[in-house]
């Protein structure tokens, strides 16, 4: 009997390979505000974090002439426009299909605004793999904890039967807050070095995640 029944997926940087697009978009917005670009990809991987507002202060925003909410709206619109330049990770569909065929119930829990998230998941033709696709009611990139807790409670699910898959330490924080296990992936928005400090499994691919889940 397998250990987990539910696989809770993060979206950005976990299933969708949007790291470089996000870096390019950040630099474009910084340039428009006469702020220096991100020093490097490595800088982003070592410093990007939640809440995203704190990261924005770090990279030079002051929000004296525009609010964080205004910046987040602009960012979200431009992200949607650039979405065609991104794709799912090459192993994503295969892993989602295999888990579905083996009886796992899959859910996306993301900090992306709900309607945007539904549109993005549908765009890549993978909506059918998920029982629920859960985003937020805003575009501010805030915590996913309450979303996850509400879903578990509404569905009467024992968190010990679930595992959260994500690419940031916030995903681990979410998993711990709701009481489920966590596997982190090293191809997203945090460096592998940061993830390895967490004391949970860190996978280099979704195929590796699949292998772990099938062995449990």
XYZ file of N, CA and C in Angstrom:
648
model
N 0.847 -1.201 0.000
C 0.000 0.000 0.000
C 0.881 1.250 0.000
N 0.599 2.173 -0.936
C 1.443 3.346 -1.041
C 1.226 4.303 0.127
N 2.277 5.047 0.445
C 2.253 5.930 1.604
C 1.341 7.128 1.397
N 1.362 7.693 0.182
C 0.604 8.909 -0.091
C -0.582 8.630 -1.017
N -1.649 9.378 -0.793
C -2.806 9.349 -1.684
C -2.878 10.622 -2.512
N -2.431 11.733 -1.906
C -2.549 13.047 -2.535
C -1.175 13.641 -2.817
N -1.007 14.155 -4.033
C 0.204 14.881 -4.404
C -0.195 16.337 -4.642
N 0.340 17.228 -3.812
C 0.039 18.659 -3.897
C 1.190 19.346 -4.611
N 0.904 19.916 -5.747
C 1.938 20.519 -6.590
C 1.963 22.038 -6.471
N 3.156 22.589 -6.324
C 3.381 23.997 -6.635
C 3.355 24.116 -8.161
N 3.258 25.325 -8.671
C 3.165 25.535 -10.120
C 4.452 26.146 -10.684
N 4.703 27.418 -10.370
C 5.846 28.124 -10.960
C 7.166 27.515 -10.503
N 7.999 27.144 -11.442
C 9.310 26.598 -11.119
C 9.295 25.135 -10.727
N 8.105 24.556 -10.602
C 7.985 23.145 -10.250
C 7.467 22.338 -11.427
N 6.330 22.743 -11.971
C 5.796 22.102 -13.176
C 6.103 22.923 -14.426
N 6.079 24.253 -14.286
C 6.359 25.127 -15.421
C 7.766 25.712 -15.289
N 8.509 25.650 -16.364
C 9.913 26.080 -16.382
C 9.980 27.575 -16.723
N 9.713 28.411 -15.712
C 9.609 29.852 -15.974
C 10.705 30.674 -15.313
N 11.765 30.027 -14.871
C 12.828 30.758 -14.169
C 13.429 31.858 -15.029
N 13.925 31.516 -16.219
C 14.590 32.521 -17.045
C 13.635 33.618 -17.476
N 12.406 33.251 -17.768
C 11.421 34.258 -18.149
C 11.196 35.241 -17.010
N 11.126 34.754 -15.777
C 10.944 35.637 -14.631
C 12.137 36.563 -14.443
N 13.338 36.037 -14.618
C 14.532 36.873 -14.491
C 14.528 37.965 -15.552
N 14.216 37.592 -16.797
C 14.166 38.574 -17.883
C 13.094 39.632 -17.616
N 11.959 39.206 -17.098
C 10.873 40.138 -16.801
C 11.249 41.070 -15.657
N 11.873 40.527 -14.618
C 12.334 41.381 -13.513
C 13.288 42.454 -14.038
N 14.218 42.047 -14.876
C 15.198 42.999 -15.395
C 14.540 44.054 -16.279
N 13.550 43.665 -17.050
C 12.824 44.619 -17.884
C 12.117 45.671 -17.027
N 11.484 45.233 -15.959
C 10.784 46.172 -15.088
C 11.761 47.057 -14.311
N 12.884 46.499 -13.918
C 13.913 47.311 -13.255
C 14.446 48.383 -14.208
N 14.681 48.004 -15.454
C 15.182 48.945 -16.456
C 14.186 50.091 -16.662
N 12.909 49.767 -16.725
C 11.881 50.787 -16.921
C 11.854 51.788 -15.772
N 12.371 51.402 -14.628
C 12.369 52.274 -13.446
C 13.756 52.833 -13.148
N 14.655 52.696 -14.124
C 16.024 53.193 -13.985
C 16.737 52.593 -12.772
N 16.436 51.337 -12.502
C 17.090 50.606 -11.425
C 18.067 49.605 -12.032
N 19.142 49.274 -11.332
C 20.124 48.338 -11.869
C 19.531 46.935 -12.035
N 19.995 46.201 -13.029
C 19.483 44.850 -13.240
C 19.939 43.901 -12.138
N 19.311 42.748 -12.083
C 19.770 41.707 -11.175
C 21.217 41.379 -11.507
N 22.079 41.256 -10.509
C 23.504 41.012 -10.784
C 23.768 39.744 -11.591
N 22.966 38.707 -11.372
C 23.194 37.437 -12.053
C 22.028 36.498 -11.764
N 21.980 35.430 -12.516
C 21.002 34.372 -12.241
C 21.242 33.787 -10.857
N 22.504 33.642 -10.507
C 22.857 33.081 -9.197
C 22.347 33.968 -8.067
N 22.428 35.289 -8.257
C 21.905 36.223 -7.258
C 20.413 35.982 -7.049
N 19.688 35.845 -8.145
C 18.253 35.601 -8.051
C 17.979 34.307 -7.281
N 18.676 33.233 -7.644
C 18.444 31.938 -7.002
C 18.780 31.952 -5.514
N 19.728 32.775 -5.129
C 20.132 32.841 -3.725
C 19.285 33.810 -2.907
N 18.550 34.715 -3.582
C 17.862 35.772 -2.837
C 16.359 35.854 -3.044
N 15.839 35.310 -4.123
C 14.392 35.347 -4.322
C 13.706 34.650 -3.147
N 12.585 35.237 -2.691
C 11.924 34.649 -1.525
C 10.503 35.162 -1.409
N 9.788 34.598 -0.473
C 8.445 35.043 -0.122
C 8.478 35.644 1.282
N 7.697 36.695 1.540
C 6.841 37.384 0.582
C 7.663 38.132 -0.466
N 7.154 38.167 -1.675
C 7.885 38.757 -2.796
C 8.157 40.237 -2.558
N 7.307 40.905 -1.796
C 7.530 42.321 -1.479
C 8.917 42.541 -0.888
N 9.353 41.671 -0.012
C 10.677 41.823 0.603
C 11.786 41.722 -0.446
N 11.619 40.820 -1.395
C 12.599 40.675 -2.475
C 12.644 41.935 -3.330
N 11.486 42.541 -3.553
C 11.446 43.761 -4.356
C 12.214 44.896 -3.673
N 12.064 45.013 -2.372
C 12.854 46.020 -1.657
C 14.340 45.740 -1.814
N 14.716 44.476 -1.753
C 16.114 44.085 -1.868
C 16.713 44.495 -3.201
N 15.934 44.390 -4.278
C 16.495 44.664 -5.606
C 16.308 46.116 -6.046
N 15.806 46.975 -5.139
C 15.846 48.401 -5.427
C 14.538 49.164 -5.444
N 13.411 48.473 -5.387
C 12.130 49.182 -5.369
C 11.979 49.953 -4.055
N 11.383 51.139 -4.146
C 11.087 51.930 -2.946
C 9.588 52.120 -2.746
N 8.826 51.976 -3.840
C 7.374 52.158 -3.826
C 6.971 53.549 -3.349
N 7.798 54.524 -3.695
C 7.477 55.915 -3.367
C 6.526 56.511 -4.394
N 6.666 56.072 -5.674
C 5.858 56.643 -6.744
C 4.796 55.689 -7.275
N 4.831 54.476 -6.840
C 3.839 53.472 -7.222
C 3.758 52.448 -6.098
N 2.628 51.840 -5.950
C 2.447 50.868 -4.876
C 2.912 49.483 -5.322
N 3.147 48.643 -4.355
C 3.483 47.251 -4.669
C 2.348 46.591 -5.436
N 1.099 46.923 -5.075
C -0.053 46.359 -5.766
C -0.046 46.736 -7.244
N 0.339 47.969 -7.551
C 0.406 48.406 -8.949
C 1.508 47.661 -9.695
N 2.656 47.511 -9.054
C 3.763 46.785 -9.671
C 3.374 45.322 -9.918
N 2.698 44.721 -8.946
C 2.284 43.322 -9.082
C 1.308 43.141 -10.238
N 0.404 44.089 -10.425
C -0.544 44.023 -11.541
C 0.188 44.090 -12.875
N 1.152 45.010 -12.985
C 1.930 45.149 -14.217
C 2.717 43.883 -14.484
N 3.325 43.350 -13.439
C 4.128 42.135 -13.575
C 3.262 40.974 -14.053
N 2.096 40.824 -13.445
C 1.218 39.708 -13.803
C 0.777 39.802 -15.261
N 0.449 41.002 -15.716
C 0.017 41.183 -17.102
C 1.143 40.859 -18.076
N 2.345 41.306 -17.746
C 3.484 41.043 -18.622
C 3.870 39.564 -18.579
N 3.721 38.943 -17.423
C 3.990 37.503 -17.318
C 3.062 36.736 -18.259
N 1.790 37.096 -18.259
C 0.826 36.439 -19.143
C 1.222 36.624 -20.604
N 1.683 37.830 -20.943
C 2.062 38.114 -22.323
C 3.255 37.283 -22.755
N 4.167 37.033 -21.809
C 5.389 36.306 -22.138
C 5.260 34.795 -21.948
N 4.090 34.344 -21.543
C 3.925 32.937 -21.199
C 4.238 32.012 -22.371
N 4.022 32.502 -23.580
C 4.281 31.665 -24.758
C 5.764 31.335 -24.918
N 6.619 32.038 -24.188
C 8.056 31.747 -24.275
C 8.469 30.657 -23.293
N 7.530 30.167 -22.495
C 7.841 29.145 -21.499
C 7.192 27.823 -21.868
N 7.551 26.791 -21.158
C 6.949 25.475 -21.360
C 6.967 24.717 -20.039
N 6.256 23.615 -19.998
C 6.375 22.713 -18.865
C 7.758 22.089 -18.878
N 8.229 21.630 -17.724
C 9.455 20.839 -17.724
C 9.228 19.587 -18.568
N 10.257 19.125 -19.278
C 10.077 18.022 -20.232
C 9.452 16.761 -19.640
N 9.693 16.509 -18.369
C 9.173 15.281 -17.757
C 7.835 15.484 -17.053
N 7.282 16.715 -17.095
C 6.091 17.022 -16.301
C 4.874 16.196 -16.720
N 4.521 16.218 -18.005
C 3.319 15.503 -18.440
C 3.435 14.007 -18.188
N 4.589 13.457 -18.435
C 4.787 12.022 -18.226
C 4.597 11.656 -16.754
N 5.129 12.487 -15.868
C 5.013 12.220 -14.432
C 3.567 12.380 -13.971
N 2.898 13.433 -14.415
C 1.495 13.643 -14.051
C 0.631 12.478 -14.533
N 0.877 12.034 -15.754
C 0.125 10.912 -16.315
C 0.353 9.637 -15.507
N 1.604 9.351 -15.188
C 1.935 8.129 -14.464
C 1.327 8.120 -13.069
N 1.406 9.247 -12.381
C 0.809 9.329 -11.049
C -0.699 9.145 -11.112
N -1.328 9.760 -12.106
C -2.768 9.620 -12.271
C -3.151 8.168 -12.519
N -2.413 7.501 -13.377
C -2.701 6.105 -13.707
C -2.472 5.180 -12.519
N -1.656 5.605 -11.587
C -1.367 4.782 -10.413
C -2.199 5.169 -9.197
N -3.249 5.944 -9.415
C -4.222 6.191 -8.368
C -3.968 7.364 -7.453
N -2.977 8.195 -7.749
C -2.731 9.382 -6.935
C -3.725 10.485 -7.317
N -4.224 11.198 -6.327
C -5.045 12.374 -6.567
C -4.133 13.588 -6.539
N -4.172 14.396 -7.601
C -3.231 15.499 -7.744
C -3.951 16.848 -7.686
N -3.305 17.791 -7.012
C -3.867 19.127 -6.802
C -2.746 20.146 -6.993
N -3.043 21.263 -7.631
C -2.093 22.374 -7.690
C -2.484 23.396 -6.630
N -1.505 23.824 -5.833
C -1.714 24.890 -4.846
C -0.646 25.949 -5.103
N -1.065 27.107 -5.592
C -0.121 28.111 -6.091
C -0.429 29.495 -5.543
N 0.595 30.347 -5.527
C 0.416 31.747 -5.144
C -0.051 32.599 -6.324
N -0.245 31.980 -7.487
C -0.760 32.678 -8.665
C -2.249 32.957 -8.503
N -2.707 34.092 -9.001
C -4.126 34.438 -8.931
C -4.965 33.363 -9.628
N -6.118 33.056 -9.057
C -6.903 31.886 -9.462
C -7.215 31.830 -10.956
N -7.778 32.886 -11.523
C -8.152 32.854 -12.931
C -6.937 32.731 -13.839
N -5.853 33.413 -13.469
C -4.611 33.281 -14.239
C -4.102 31.853 -14.183
N -4.154 31.264 -12.990
C -3.655 29.903 -12.819
C -4.458 28.913 -13.656
N -5.784 29.002 -13.596
C -6.633 28.109 -14.384
C -6.326 28.231 -15.871
N -6.151 29.470 -16.337
C -5.839 29.710 -17.742
C -4.495 29.106 -18.123
N -3.498 29.275 -17.249
C -2.166 28.760 -17.542
C -2.146 27.230 -17.579
N -2.793 26.603 -16.601
C -2.816 25.140 -16.560
C -3.533 24.585 -17.789
N -4.643 25.231 -18.161
C -5.392 24.807 -19.338
C -4.568 24.983 -20.610
N -3.784 26.042 -20.653
C -2.953 26.334 -21.831
C -2.025 25.173 -22.170
N -1.533 24.493 -21.146
C -0.590 23.405 -21.368
C -1.266 22.035 -21.453
N -2.605 22.023 -21.444
C -3.340 20.794 -21.677
C -3.224 19.752 -20.584
N -3.092 20.208 -19.323
C -2.902 19.245 -18.231
C -3.997 19.339 -17.164
N -5.041 20.103 -17.431
C -6.095 20.296 -16.428
C -6.697 18.977 -15.969
N -6.805 18.012 -16.867
C -7.448 16.747 -16.553
C -6.729 15.899 -15.531
N -5.493 16.227 -15.227
C -4.734 15.449 -14.250
C -5.032 15.868 -12.804
N -5.727 16.987 -12.626
C -5.873 17.553 -11.287
C -7.312 17.542 -10.805
N -7.482 17.119 -9.553
C -8.805 17.185 -8.933
C -9.175 18.631 -8.662
N -8.196 19.442 -8.239
C -8.416 20.857 -7.972
C -7.194 21.657 -8.404
N -7.436 22.877 -8.853
C -6.380 23.831 -9.183
C -6.661 25.077 -8.358
N -5.823 25.315 -7.355
C -6.114 26.326 -6.341
C -5.098 27.459 -6.354
N -5.564 28.643 -6.706
C -4.728 29.833 -6.658
C -5.187 30.754 -5.541
N -4.869 32.040 -5.694
C -5.234 33.040 -4.689
C -6.223 34.041 -5.276
N -6.715 34.929 -4.427
C -7.676 35.932 -4.894
C -7.000 37.262 -5.218
N -5.664 37.241 -5.368
C -4.941 38.466 -5.696
C -3.678 38.119 -6.484
N -2.952 39.154 -6.905
C -1.752 38.961 -7.719
C -0.481 39.379 -6.969
N -0.521 39.263 -5.651
C 0.556 39.796 -4.821
C 1.610 38.761 -4.448
N 1.461 37.517 -4.874
C 2.471 36.505 -4.586
C 2.625 36.213 -3.113
N 1.496 36.066 -2.422
C 1.541 35.870 -0.977
C 1.503 34.386 -0.610
N 1.323 34.096 0.657
C 1.418 32.736 1.169
C 0.323 31.820 0.626
N 0.685 30.534 0.485
C -0.251 29.508 0.027
C -0.821 28.709 1.192
N -0.384 29.003 2.407
C -0.740 28.167 3.552
C -2.244 28.097 3.758
N -2.920 29.235 3.766
C -4.348 29.238 4.042
C -5.127 28.507 2.959
N -4.688 28.659 1.711
C -5.329 27.944 0.606
C -5.259 26.441 0.829
N -4.067 25.982 1.208
C -3.867 24.548 1.433
C -4.672 24.052 2.621
N -4.647 24.808 3.721
C -5.394 24.416 4.912
C -6.891 24.331 4.630
N -7.411 25.292 3.919
C -8.837 25.312 3.602
C -9.227 24.114 2.760
N -8.397 23.775 1.790
C -8.705 22.636 0.923
C -8.717 21.331 1.709
N -7.735 21.139 2.575
C -7.692 19.927 3.391
C -8.929 19.815 4.272
N -9.302 20.926 4.923
C -10.433 20.915 5.837
C -11.743 20.655 5.104
N -11.932 21.343 3.979
C -13.175 21.195 3.221
C -13.370 19.776 2.718
N -12.275 19.091 2.444
C -12.361 17.749 1.880
C -12.108 16.638 2.905
N -11.897 17.042 4.170
C -11.702 16.057 5.224
C -10.507 15.155 5.003
N -9.407 15.731 4.558
C -8.228 14.945 4.187
C -7.190 14.950 5.303
N -6.699 13.787 5.632
C -5.611 13.652 6.591
C -4.316 14.092 5.911
N -3.660 15.158 6.405
C -2.438 15.644 5.751
C -1.326 14.602 5.683
N -1.360 13.611 6.540
C -0.327 12.572 6.510
C -0.418 11.716 5.254
N -1.543 11.817 4.541
C -1.694 11.064 3.296
C -1.277 11.892 2.080
N -0.750 13.097 2.323
C -0.386 14.007 1.233
C 1.101 14.346 1.270
N 1.635 14.687 0.117
C 3.013 15.170 0.000
C 2.995 16.410 -0.884
N 3.730 17.450 -0.466
C 3.794 18.709 -1.215
C 5.084 18.725 -2.032
N 4.954 19.029 -3.326
C 6.112 19.104 -4.223
C 6.305 20.557 -4.641
N 7.466 21.139 -4.349
C 7.706 22.529 -4.711
C 9.176 22.833 -4.894
N 9.471 24.078 -5.264
C 10.849 24.450 -5.592
C 11.422 25.521 -4.674
N 10.669 25.915 -3.625
C 11.163 26.963 -2.729
C 10.980 26.543 -1.274
N 11.651 27.231 -0.390
C 11.490 26.943 1.029
C 10.107 27.352 1.528
N 9.433 28.244 0.793
C 8.047 28.556 1.158
C 7.152 27.342 0.949
N 7.471 26.522 -0.046
C 6.709 25.292 -0.242
C 6.900 24.352 0.943
N 8.112 24.304 1.458
C 8.352 23.501 2.664
C 7.604 24.090 3.853
N 7.608 25.410 3.987
C 6.863 26.059 5.067
C 5.376 25.733 4.959
N 4.856 25.725 3.738
C 3.453 25.382 3.512
C 3.184 23.947 3.938
N 4.061 23.038 3.520
C 3.900 21.626 3.871
C 3.900 21.444 5.386
N 4.832 22.086 6.051
C 4.917 21.951 7.506
C 3.701 22.559 8.195
N 3.217 23.668 7.667
C 2.064 24.335 8.277
C 0.807 23.483 8.186
N 0.689 22.690 7.126
C -0.514 21.869 6.977
C -0.290 20.441 7.465
N 0.958 20.103 7.812
C 1.236 18.804 8.416
C 1.508 17.674 7.457
N 1.974 17.999 6.240
C 2.275 16.933 5.290
C 3.768 16.905 4.969
N 4.213 15.833 4.328
C 5.604 15.708 3.914
C 5.880 16.609 2.716
N 7.169 16.747 2.387
C 7.558 17.639 1.296
C 8.746 17.063 0.541
N 8.713 17.210 -0.772
C 9.870 16.944 -1.634
C 10.125 18.221 -2.422
N 11.351 18.705 -2.413
C 11.705 19.920 -3.143
C 12.419 19.573 -4.438
N 12.248 20.422 -5.441
C 12.914 20.233 -6.726
C 13.892 21.370 -6.973
N 15.013 21.051 -7.597
C 16.135 22.003 -7.675
C 16.233 22.749 -9.004
N 15.174 22.719 -9.826
C 15.251 23.376 -11.139
C 14.478 24.685 -11.192
N 13.978 25.142 -10.036
C 13.119 26.312 -10.038
C 13.774 27.580 -9.542
N 13.115 28.263 -8.588
C 13.476 29.630 -8.221
C 14.400 29.744 -7.013
N 14.793 28.627 -6.426
C 15.769 28.609 -5.335
C 16.964 27.765 -5.770
N 18.139 28.154 -5.307
C 19.320 27.341 -5.609
C 19.252 26.010 -4.862
N 19.899 25.015 -5.414
C 19.934 23.711 -4.744
C 20.616 23.833 -3.380
N 21.609 24.709 -3.308
C 22.320 24.919 -2.047
C 21.348 25.345 -0.946
N 20.449 26.270 -1.247
C 19.468 26.716 -0.255
C 18.513 25.595 0.121
N 18.086 24.844 -0.863
C 17.127 23.768 -0.613
C 17.724 22.667 0.254
N 19.007 22.408 0.062
C 19.648 21.326 0.817
C 19.772 21.626 2.302
N 19.544 22.880 2.683
C 19.577 23.232 4.111
C 18.291 22.815 4.822
N 17.286 22.381 4.049
C 15.945 22.186 4.603
C 15.753 20.864 5.322
N 16.604 19.887 5.039
C 16.469 18.597 5.705
C 15.376 17.705 5.160
N 14.931 17.979 3.917
C 13.955 17.127 3.240
C 14.540 16.699 1.902
N 13.966 15.672 1.257
C 14.503 15.247 -0.038
C 14.503 16.373 -1.067
N 15.586 16.467 -1.834
C 15.696 17.439 -2.922
C 15.945 16.661 -4.207
N 15.021 16.761 -5.147
C 15.115 16.026 -6.406
C 15.591 16.951 -7.520
N 16.366 16.392 -8.452
C 16.869 17.184 -9.571
C 15.948 17.138 -10.783
N 14.896 16.338 -10.714
C 13.942 16.236 -11.821
C 12.620 15.709 -11.293
N 11.572 15.858 -12.089
C 10.283 15.296 -11.701
C 10.289 13.779 -11.853
N 11.097 13.271 -12.757
C 11.258 11.822 -12.858
C 11.782 11.253 -11.542
N 12.685 11.993 -10.896
C 13.216 11.557 -9.605
C 12.136 11.629 -8.532
N 11.290 12.649 -8.594
C 10.156 12.738 -7.678
C 9.253 11.527 -7.864
N 8.948 11.211 -9.108
C 8.097 10.058 -9.416
C 8.691 8.773 -8.848
N 9.971 8.608 -9.036
C 10.637 7.398 -8.537
C 10.482 7.286 -7.016
N 10.636 8.395 -6.324
C 10.476 8.397 -4.868
C 9.040 8.026 -4.469
N 8.074 8.611 -5.157
C 6.681 8.377 -4.800
C 6.268 6.929 -5.070
N 6.782 6.362 -6.140
C 6.413 4.990 -6.487
C 7.056 3.976 -5.557
N 8.116 4.371 -4.866
C 8.789 3.473 -3.938
C 8.188 3.505 -2.537
N 7.448 4.621 -2.258
C 6.896 4.778 -0.898
C 5.817 3.731 -0.619
